[in-house]
Amino acid sequence: MRKALPRKGRTVLCAVVVLAVAAYFAYDFFFAPKPEHKSYAEFYSLVADGRVGEAVLSADGIRFTVGGADAGADASGGAGGSAAVTEYRTDNPASPTLKEYLLLHGVNVKEEKDAAAIISLLFDIVFYLFFFGVFLFAFRKFISPNSFRVVRNTGVKFADVVGMDALKRDMTQVMEILKDPAGYAAKGIRAPKGILLEGAPGNGKTLFARALAGEAKVNFIPAKATDFESMFMAIGPMKVKLLFRKARKRAPCIVFIDEFDGIGTRRNYSGSAIETENTRIVTALLNELDGFEPARGILVLAATNSVKALDEALIRPGRFDARVSVPYPDYEARKKLVAMYCRGKKPSAECTEEALAKKFDGFSCAKIESVLNRAALLASQAGRDSFTMEDITGAC
């Protein structure tokens, strides 16, 4: 295996190449022999006499060859003719009829691009490369097949979810149907296409969805409303189709759409660009939810904080067969949450699990964690190792 040149060696090599190119052009410009100059009138006469064999047209002038006995006489000051071919140059008047005139007199005409034309061509190439590069980047960014990742093992089980015991029991049979859809279909039982998880923010809807996939041991494809937003029109519906196409290939699987009210809102035909895009996304969702068979083993879990904002056609039975409420944690669940979130922290003697569970009545899971973390921070700022109930009150 060849070793790559060190940076210093590459620098020297580039410098040598640049100097060689510069030397070539310098020699060509200053030292290379130049053809003898003739007036344009002489050139025109030579063409008329049929003595010009080839002419090279460029922006800097015209190079032409004269062949035959007369050319030899011209080159030797009138001495004996020979069949030598001599090159000359003359000015280029850029006449629109010049090329036609030369061709009519049997001259082999060639055209050379000048430096400005070559630079212009290079700029055009760079522009198109840049344009298509931006297009490909946008394509990969907004509608790439890798937009939605497939999680084969979420690493979360029901044991990691505190509380929600009734919800876990309700989902047990759904998991069995999801793992063996064909077997249940033979009994006339179809798996639900979708389950809507509703509840206040921070109560663990996303964690529960991951735990359900981990417990069922199926693929998990997470998405959120912002994944379908784009500065380009019609990208949102394309992403919806891409998501469900990937789900069909990875079945059995759970598709989890968080912040569902961000894309599934009621359709509004006001005509604005935003509403038009939202209508297209909802329509694409309707088509996809109707387009796959329950026997394929695909379950759609959608989490929302506001069911009232969702389009009624989207959440009707047959698309979302069950609507499950994720409540605030009860007293027993709050005690378990306090025990879990106090790991690594030092509560004072008065901050028992029971006392804190009563204090946190009506708090979400996320808020309990935030308050305990804030209380520990307040205690640390006061120079204490353990936090007190006063710190808890201040953190609330």
Tab-separated table of C-alpha atoms in Angstrom:
chain	number	residue	atom	x	y	z
A	1	MET	CA	0.000	0.000	0.000
A	2	ARG	CA	1.482	3.328	-1.071
A	3	LYS	CA	2.088	5.981	1.542
A	4	ALA	CA	0.553	9.417	0.951
A	5	LEU	CA	2.945	12.300	0.406
A	6	PRO	CA	3.525	14.449	3.495
A	7	ARG	CA	2.062	17.948	3.482
A	8	LYS	CA	5.441	19.549	2.719
A	9	GLY	CA	5.965	17.197	-0.241
A	10	ARG	CA	2.511	18.012	-1.636
A	11	THR	CA	3.236	21.732	-1.314
A	12	VAL	CA	6.526	21.385	-3.190
A	13	LEU	CA	4.858	19.303	-5.917
A	14	CYS	CA	2.097	21.895	-6.406
A	15	ALA	CA	4.698	24.693	-6.556
A	16	VAL	CA	6.690	22.804	-9.216
A	17	VAL	CA	3.562	22.246	-11.329
A	18	VAL	CA	2.564	25.924	-11.067
A	19	LEU	CA	6.077	27.080	-12.008
A	20	ALA	CA	6.197	24.688	-14.973
A	21	VAL	CA	2.878	25.978	-16.305
A	22	ALA	CA	3.965	29.592	-15.763
A	23	ALA	CA	7.279	28.925	-17.529
A	24	TYR	CA	5.488	27.379	-20.507
A	25	PHE	CA	3.196	30.374	-20.964
A	26	ALA	CA	6.089	32.825	-20.401
A	27	TYR	CA	8.179	31.105	-23.082
A	28	ASP	CA	5.251	31.011	-25.472
A	29	PHE	CA	4.543	34.709	-24.945
A	30	PHE	CA	8.076	36.162	-24.854
A	31	PHE	CA	10.479	33.758	-26.592
A	32	ALA	CA	8.585	31.550	-29.037
A	33	PRO	CA	9.125	32.633	-32.654
A	34	LYS	CA	6.223	34.649	-34.044
A	35	PRO	CA	4.979	34.343	-37.620
A	36	GLU	CA	5.713	37.274	-39.954
A	37	HIS	CA	2.993	39.917	-39.980
A	38	LYS	CA	1.197	40.808	-43.219
A	39	SER	CA	-1.413	43.467	-43.737
A	40	TYR	CA	-5.034	42.463	-43.946
A	41	ALA	CA	-5.133	43.692	-47.568
A	42	GLU	CA	-2.277	41.301	-48.480
A	43	PHE	CA	-4.053	38.484	-46.699
A	44	TYR	CA	-7.278	39.249	-48.574
A	45	SER	CA	-5.418	39.196	-51.910
A	46	LEU	CA	-3.713	35.895	-51.098
A	47	VAL	CA	-7.099	34.368	-50.297
A	48	ALA	CA	-8.525	35.700	-53.565
A	49	ASP	CA	-5.597	34.139	-55.448
A	50	GLY	CA	-6.261	30.768	-53.760
A	51	ARG	CA	-2.824	30.653	-52.118
A	52	VAL	CA	-4.021	30.416	-48.473
A	53	GLY	CA	-4.364	26.815	-47.330
A	54	GLU	CA	-5.424	27.194	-43.710
A	55	ALA	CA	-6.523	30.058	-41.468
A	56	VAL	CA	-6.881	30.025	-37.691
A	57	LEU	CA	-9.253	32.721	-36.449
A	58	SER	CA	-8.917	34.074	-32.899
A	59	ALA	CA	-9.759	37.293	-31.076
A	60	ASP	CA	-6.057	38.351	-31.204
A	61	GLY	CA	-5.729	37.969	-34.971
A	62	ILE	CA	-5.531	35.498	-37.859
A	63	ARG	CA	-2.769	32.962	-38.434
A	64	PHE	CA	-2.670	31.591	-41.962
A	65	THR	CA	-0.439	29.440	-44.115
A	66	VAL	CA	0.590	30.106	-47.673
A	67	GLY	CA	1.840	27.187	-49.729
A	68	GLY	CA	3.355	26.649	-53.150
A	69	ALA	CA	6.100	28.176	-55.275
A	70	ASP	CA	5.023	31.749	-54.612
A	71	ALA	CA	5.187	31.197	-50.867
A	72	GLY	CA	8.793	30.061	-51.240
A	73	ALA	CA	9.548	33.124	-53.299
A	74	ASP	CA	8.005	35.390	-50.649
A	75	ALA	CA	9.927	33.722	-47.856
A	76	SER	CA	13.331	33.892	-49.734
A	77	GLY	CA	12.990	37.363	-51.105
A	78	GLY	CA	11.927	36.270	-54.548
A	79	ALA	CA	14.422	33.432	-55.048
A	80	GLY	CA	13.419	30.200	-56.743
A	81	GLY	CA	10.035	28.719	-55.900
A	82	SER	CA	9.554	25.677	-53.805
A	83	ALA	CA	6.647	23.816	-52.299
A	84	ALA	CA	7.358	25.143	-48.774
A	85	VAL	CA	4.469	26.187	-46.539
A	86	THR	CA	4.953	29.412	-44.600
A	87	GLU	CA	2.883	30.749	-41.706
A	88	TYR	CA	1.921	34.400	-41.383
A	89	ARG	CA	-0.313	36.458	-39.172
A	90	THR	CA	-2.578	39.425	-39.692
A	91	ASP	CA	-5.259	41.418	-37.903
A	92	ASN	CA	-8.792	40.083	-37.401
A	93	PRO	CA	-11.449	42.675	-38.252
A	94	ALA	CA	-14.148	40.359	-36.816
A	95	SER	CA	-16.161	40.675	-40.004
A	96	PRO	CA	-19.335	38.556	-39.945
A	97	THR	CA	-18.742	37.532	-43.590
A	98	LEU	CA	-15.042	36.658	-43.255
A	99	LYS	CA	-15.490	32.978	-42.483
A	100	GLU	CA	-17.913	32.501	-45.365
A	101	TYR	CA	-15.478	34.267	-47.721
A	102	LEU	CA	-12.621	31.989	-46.651
A	103	LEU	CA	-14.687	28.826	-47.038
A	104	LEU	CA	-15.840	29.855	-50.491
A	105	HIS	CA	-12.179	30.137	-51.539
A	106	GLY	CA	-11.292	26.678	-50.290
A	107	VAL	CA	-9.521	27.725	-47.070
A	108	ASN	CA	-9.515	25.264	-44.173
A	109	VAL	CA	-10.881	27.440	-41.359
A	110	LYS	CA	-10.308	26.811	-37.652
A	111	GLU	CA	-11.441	28.917	-34.724
A	112	GLU	CA	-9.598	29.329	-31.438
A	113	LYS	CA	-11.284	30.398	-28.238
A	114	ASP	CA	-9.565	33.301	-26.548
A	115	ALA	CA	-8.769	33.465	-22.858
A	116	ALA	CA	-11.932	35.413	-22.057
A	117	ALA	CA	-14.123	32.774	-23.713
A	118	ILE	CA	-12.316	29.976	-21.847
A	119	ILE	CA	-12.683	31.799	-18.509
A	120	SER	CA	-16.363	32.402	-19.257
A	121	LEU	CA	-16.807	28.686	-20.000
A	122	LEU	CA	-15.045	27.763	-16.745
A	123	PHE	CA	-17.297	30.124	-14.801
A	124	ASP	CA	-20.350	28.532	-16.433
A	125	ILE	CA	-19.130	25.071	-15.437
A	126	VAL	CA	-18.478	26.204	-11.849
A	127	PHE	CA	-21.928	27.817	-11.681
A	128	TYR	CA	-23.721	24.688	-12.862
A	129	LEU	CA	-21.689	22.486	-10.515
A	130	PHE	CA	-22.580	24.804	-7.632
A	131	PHE	CA	-26.257	24.882	-8.660
A	132	PHE	CA	-26.590	21.103	-8.920
A	133	GLY	CA	-24.548	20.691	-5.723
A	134	VAL	CA	-27.019	22.881	-3.832
A	135	PHE	CA	-29.908	20.952	-5.393
A	136	LEU	CA	-28.454	17.584	-4.367
A	137	PHE	CA	-27.735	18.893	-0.861
A	138	ALA	CA	-31.333	20.125	-0.540
A	139	PHE	CA	-32.611	16.785	-1.836
A	140	ARG	CA	-30.586	14.820	0.713
A	141	LYS	CA	-31.467	17.268	3.474
A	142	PHE	CA	-35.216	17.407	2.947
A	143	ILE	CA	-36.258	14.162	1.251
A	144	SER	CA	-33.375	11.818	1.869
A	145	PRO	CA	-34.268	8.174	2.558
A	146	ASN	CA	-32.260	8.599	5.777
A	147	SER	CA	-34.658	11.250	7.113
A	148	PHE	CA	-36.261	8.722	9.460
A	149	ARG	CA	-33.970	6.373	11.328
A	150	VAL	CA	-35.024	2.885	12.326
A	151	VAL	CA	-34.295	1.952	15.946
A	152	ARG	CA	-34.001	-1.826	16.221
A	153	ASN	CA	-33.644	-1.855	19.995
A	154	THR	CA	-34.911	1.081	22.025
A	155	GLY	CA	-33.334	-0.219	25.225
A	156	VAL	CA	-36.482	0.735	27.178
A	157	LYS	CA	-38.983	-1.664	28.735
A	158	PHE	CA	-42.186	-1.226	30.746
A	159	ALA	CA	-40.115	-1.659	33.916
A	160	ASP	CA	-38.394	1.634	33.065
A	161	VAL	CA	-41.719	3.473	32.902
A	162	VAL	CA	-43.012	4.549	36.302
A	163	GLY	CA	-46.773	4.316	36.723
A	164	MET	CA	-49.184	3.907	33.782
A	165	ASP	CA	-50.074	0.421	35.037
A	166	ALA	CA	-53.533	0.438	33.429
A	167	LEU	CA	-52.042	1.592	30.128
A	168	LYS	CA	-49.425	-1.158	30.241
A	169	ARG	CA	-52.143	-3.792	30.764
A	170	ASP	CA	-54.159	-2.420	27.833
A	171	MET	CA	-51.110	-2.587	25.563
A	172	THR	CA	-50.149	-6.171	26.430
A	173	GLN	CA	-52.507	-7.765	23.898
A	174	VAL	CA	-51.694	-5.098	21.307
A	175	MET	CA	-48.065	-6.201	21.552
A	176	GLU	CA	-49.041	-9.833	20.997
A	177	ILE	CA	-51.087	-8.936	17.919
A	178	LEU	CA	-48.233	-6.793	16.606
A	179	LYS	CA	-45.747	-9.668	16.892
A	180	ASP	CA	-48.108	-12.185	15.240
A	181	PRO	CA	-50.572	-10.247	13.033
A	182	ALA	CA	-51.212	-13.166	10.673
A	183	GLY	CA	-52.095	-15.533	13.532
A	184	TYR	CA	-54.643	-13.122	14.979
A	185	ALA	CA	-55.982	-12.342	11.493
A	186	ALA	CA	-56.798	-16.048	11.133
A	187	LYS	CA	-59.037	-15.653	14.212
A	188	GLY	CA	-60.755	-12.651	12.686
A	189	ILE	CA	-58.928	-10.197	14.914
A	190	ARG	CA	-57.095	-7.315	13.315
A	191	ALA	CA	-54.451	-5.185	14.993
A	192	PRO	CA	-55.327	-1.543	15.550
A	193	LYS	CA	-53.847	0.693	12.871
A	194	GLY	CA	-53.244	3.590	15.194
A	195	ILE	CA	-53.368	4.566	18.854
A	196	LEU	CA	-53.596	8.184	19.919
A	197	LEU	CA	-51.788	9.093	23.125
A	198	GLU	CA	-53.163	12.300	24.613
A	199	GLY	CA	-52.095	14.105	27.736
A	200	ALA	CA	-50.253	17.067	29.170
A	201	PRO	CA	-46.626	17.637	28.172
A	202	GLY	CA	-43.967	15.902	30.220
A	203	ASN	CA	-45.965	12.870	31.340
A	204	GLY	CA	-43.930	10.301	29.412
A	205	LYS	CA	-45.791	9.705	26.138
A	206	THR	CA	-42.555	9.393	24.176
A	207	LEU	CA	-40.972	7.155	26.825
A	208	PHE	CA	-44.041	4.918	26.820
A	209	ALA	CA	-43.907	4.574	23.015
A	210	ARG	CA	-40.252	3.533	23.186
A	211	ALA	CA	-41.021	1.102	25.998
A	212	LEU	CA	-43.843	-0.450	23.991
A	213	ALA	CA	-41.500	-1.070	21.043
A	214	GLY	CA	-38.840	-2.468	23.375
A	215	GLU	CA	-41.325	-4.741	25.106
A	216	ALA	CA	-42.728	-6.002	21.796
A	217	LYS	CA	-39.196	-6.388	20.358
A	218	VAL	CA	-40.106	-4.724	17.066
A	219	ASN	CA	-38.545	-1.904	15.049
A	220	PHE	CA	-39.240	1.658	16.190
A	221	ILE	CA	-39.365	4.640	13.804
A	222	PRO	CA	-39.632	7.954	15.688
A	223	ALA	CA	-40.775	11.163	14.004
A	224	LYS	CA	-42.044	14.546	15.083
A	225	ALA	CA	-44.106	17.269	13.486
A	226	THR	CA	-41.069	19.406	12.624
A	227	ASP	CA	-39.652	16.559	10.502
A	228	PHE	CA	-42.404	17.222	7.960
A	229	GLU	CA	-41.912	20.971	7.785
A	230	SER	CA	-39.899	22.416	4.924
A	231	MET	CA	-39.196	25.695	3.185
A	232	PHE	CA	-40.201	23.951	-0.069
A	233	MET	CA	-43.820	23.205	-0.947
A	234	ALA	CA	-44.935	19.565	-1.301
A	235	ILE	CA	-41.928	18.234	0.637
A	236	GLY	CA	-44.127	17.482	3.686
A	237	PRO	CA	-46.439	15.024	1.859
A	238	MET	CA	-43.402	13.371	0.245
A	239	LYS	CA	-41.892	12.819	3.694
A	240	VAL	CA	-45.150	11.245	4.896
A	241	LYS	CA	-44.990	8.759	2.014
A	242	LEU	CA	-41.303	8.125	2.705
A	243	LEU	CA	-42.016	7.392	6.384
A	244	PHE	CA	-44.693	4.806	5.669
A	245	ARG	CA	-42.727	3.254	2.807
A	246	LYS	CA	-39.877	2.665	5.237
A	247	ALA	CA	-42.341	1.271	7.817
A	248	ARG	CA	-43.641	-1.293	5.313
A	249	LYS	CA	-40.090	-2.459	4.602
A	250	ARG	CA	-39.263	-2.744	8.327
A	251	ALA	CA	-42.527	-4.381	9.492
A	252	PRO	CA	-43.372	-5.385	12.135
A	253	CYS	CA	-42.685	-1.961	13.552
A	254	ILE	CA	-44.094	0.953	15.518
A	255	VAL	CA	-44.240	4.391	13.892
A	256	PHE	CA	-44.281	7.084	16.562
A	257	ILE	CA	-45.277	10.635	15.584
A	258	ASP	CA	-44.722	13.155	18.359
A	259	GLU	CA	-46.383	16.597	18.431
A	260	PHE	CA	-49.081	15.158	16.179
A	261	ASP	CA	-51.201	18.291	16.481
A	262	GLY	CA	-48.415	20.114	14.602
A	263	ILE	CA	-49.244	18.327	11.326
A	264	GLY	CA	-52.697	16.788	11.843
A	265	THR	CA	-54.662	19.972	12.486
A	266	ARG	CA	-58.069	20.551	10.919
A	267	ARG	CA	-57.875	21.301	7.224
A	268	ASN	CA	-58.525	24.914	6.339
A	269	TYR	CA	-59.177	25.820	2.713
A	270	SER	CA	-58.306	29.510	3.113
A	271	GLY	CA	-55.908	29.353	0.173
A	272	SER	CA	-52.770	30.449	2.051
A	273	ALA	CA	-49.548	28.573	1.324
A	274	ILE	CA	-49.230	27.314	4.912
A	275	GLU	CA	-52.793	26.005	5.031
A	276	THR	CA	-52.433	24.428	1.584
A	277	GLU	CA	-49.295	22.559	2.694
A	278	ASN	CA	-51.000	21.450	5.924
A	279	THR	CA	-53.983	20.162	3.928
A	280	ARG	CA	-51.658	18.170	1.687
A	281	ILE	CA	-49.880	16.619	4.683
A	282	VAL	CA	-53.183	15.617	6.317
A	283	THR	CA	-54.427	14.167	3.017
A	284	ALA	CA	-51.195	12.197	2.633
A	285	LEU	CA	-51.604	10.854	6.183
A	286	LEU	CA	-55.189	9.791	5.413
A	287	ASN	CA	-54.064	7.961	2.284
A	288	GLU	CA	-51.223	6.192	4.081
A	289	LEU	CA	-53.333	5.140	7.068
A	290	ASP	CA	-55.884	3.679	4.654
A	291	GLY	CA	-53.196	2.183	2.425
A	292	PHE	CA	-51.621	-0.466	4.654
A	293	GLU	CA	-53.190	-3.647	5.917
A	294	PRO	CA	-53.242	-4.361	9.663
A	295	ALA	CA	-51.819	-7.811	8.895
A	296	ARG	CA	-48.565	-6.124	7.836
A	297	GLY	CA	-47.709	-5.485	11.499
A	298	ILE	CA	-47.502	-1.679	11.468
A	299	LEU	CA	-48.794	0.279	14.439
A	300	VAL	CA	-48.941	4.078	14.424
A	301	LEU	CA	-48.606	5.781	17.797
A	302	ALA	CA	-49.331	9.501	17.771
A	303	ALA	CA	-48.804	11.776	20.771
A	304	THR	CA	-50.672	15.040	21.155
A	305	ASN	CA	-51.383	17.645	23.796
A	306	SER	CA	-54.553	18.850	22.075
A	307	VAL	CA	-56.976	16.359	20.528
A	308	LYS	CA	-59.466	19.124	19.738
A	309	ALA	CA	-57.062	20.641	17.212
A	310	LEU	CA	-56.809	17.427	15.151
A	311	ASP	CA	-58.698	16.799	11.926
A	312	GLU	CA	-61.735	14.599	12.680
A	313	ALA	CA	-61.274	12.475	9.562
A	314	LEU	CA	-57.724	11.695	10.643
A	315	ILE	CA	-58.525	10.330	14.118
A	316	ARG	CA	-61.746	8.470	13.360
A	317	PRO	CA	-62.023	4.718	14.183
A	318	GLY	CA	-60.416	2.621	11.457
A	319	ARG	CA	-57.432	4.948	11.378
A	320	PHE	CA	-56.850	5.552	15.079
A	321	ASP	CA	-58.830	2.802	16.758
A	322	ALA	CA	-57.986	3.743	20.330
A	323	ARG	CA	-57.562	7.006	22.182
A	324	VAL	CA	-55.535	6.592	25.363
A	325	SER	CA	-55.113	9.266	27.981
A	326	VAL	CA	-51.732	9.539	29.675
A	327	PRO	CA	-52.592	11.057	33.056
A	328	TYR	CA	-50.514	12.897	35.607
A	329	PRO	CA	-48.740	10.426	37.935
A	330	ASP	CA	-50.765	9.359	40.962
A	331	TYR	CA	-49.481	9.286	44.525
A	332	GLU	CA	-47.781	5.886	44.239
A	333	ALA	CA	-46.220	6.802	40.905
A	334	ARG	CA	-44.966	10.088	42.354
A	335	LYS	CA	-43.232	8.247	45.200
A	336	LYS	CA	-41.435	6.031	42.687
A	337	LEU	CA	-40.490	9.049	40.585
A	338	VAL	CA	-39.092	10.846	43.625
A	339	ALA	CA	-37.005	7.791	44.509
A	340	MET	CA	-35.720	7.548	40.941
A	341	TYR	CA	-34.920	11.240	40.493
A	342	CYS	CA	-33.270	11.538	43.920
A	343	ARG	CA	-30.550	9.064	42.986
A	344	GLY	CA	-27.238	10.856	43.370
A	345	LYS	CA	-28.872	13.695	45.329
A	346	LYS	CA	-28.987	14.163	49.110
A	347	PRO	CA	-32.447	15.104	50.387
A	348	SER	CA	-32.745	16.194	54.024
A	349	ALA	CA	-34.599	14.078	56.585
A	350	GLU	CA	-37.798	16.036	56.084
A	351	CYS	CA	-37.810	15.391	52.330
A	352	THR	CA	-39.171	11.861	52.459
A	353	GLU	CA	-40.694	10.159	49.449
A	354	GLU	CA	-44.145	10.474	51.014
A	355	ALA	CA	-43.775	14.178	51.823
A	356	LEU	CA	-42.460	15.021	48.385
A	357	ALA	CA	-45.133	12.896	46.650
A	358	LYS	CA	-47.806	14.962	48.448
A	359	LYS	CA	-45.973	18.190	47.570
A	360	PHE	CA	-45.862	17.226	43.906
A	361	ASP	CA	-49.587	16.556	43.512
A	362	GLY	CA	-50.630	17.578	39.982
A	363	PHE	CA	-47.027	17.720	38.711
A	364	SER	CA	-45.947	16.019	35.518
A	365	CYS	CA	-43.038	13.574	35.451
A	366	ALA	CA	-40.802	16.124	33.763
A	367	LYS	CA	-41.696	18.844	36.279
A	368	ILE	CA	-40.906	16.583	39.254
A	369	GLU	CA	-37.440	15.908	37.840
A	370	SER	CA	-36.907	19.608	37.123
A	371	VAL	CA	-37.967	20.711	40.634
A	372	LEU	CA	-35.713	18.171	42.348
A	373	ASN	CA	-32.768	19.202	40.181
A	374	ARG	CA	-33.437	22.890	40.885
A	375	ALA	CA	-33.717	22.224	44.641
A	376	ALA	CA	-30.337	20.452	44.661
A	377	LEU	CA	-28.859	23.412	42.777
A	378	LEU	CA	-30.256	25.921	45.296
A	379	ALA	CA	-28.790	23.886	48.151
A	380	SER	CA	-25.412	23.814	46.412
A	381	GLN	CA	-25.489	27.585	45.920
A	382	ALA	CA	-26.141	27.966	49.669
A	383	GLY	CA	-23.150	25.741	50.466
A	384	ARG	CA	-25.207	22.770	51.658
A	385	ASP	CA	-24.909	19.139	50.578
A	386	SER	CA	-28.576	18.259	51.073
A	387	PHE	CA	-31.671	20.115	49.928
A	388	THR	CA	-34.579	20.958	52.252
A	389	MET	CA	-38.300	21.426	51.843
A	390	GLU	CA	-37.623	25.155	51.674
A	391	ASP	CA	-35.443	24.509	48.615
A	392	ILE	CA	-38.250	22.441	47.105
A	393	THR	CA	-40.705	25.309	47.653
A	394	GLY	CA	-38.246	27.750	46.090
A	395	ALA	CA	-37.728	25.450	43.100
A	396	CYS	CA	-41.466	25.127	42.493
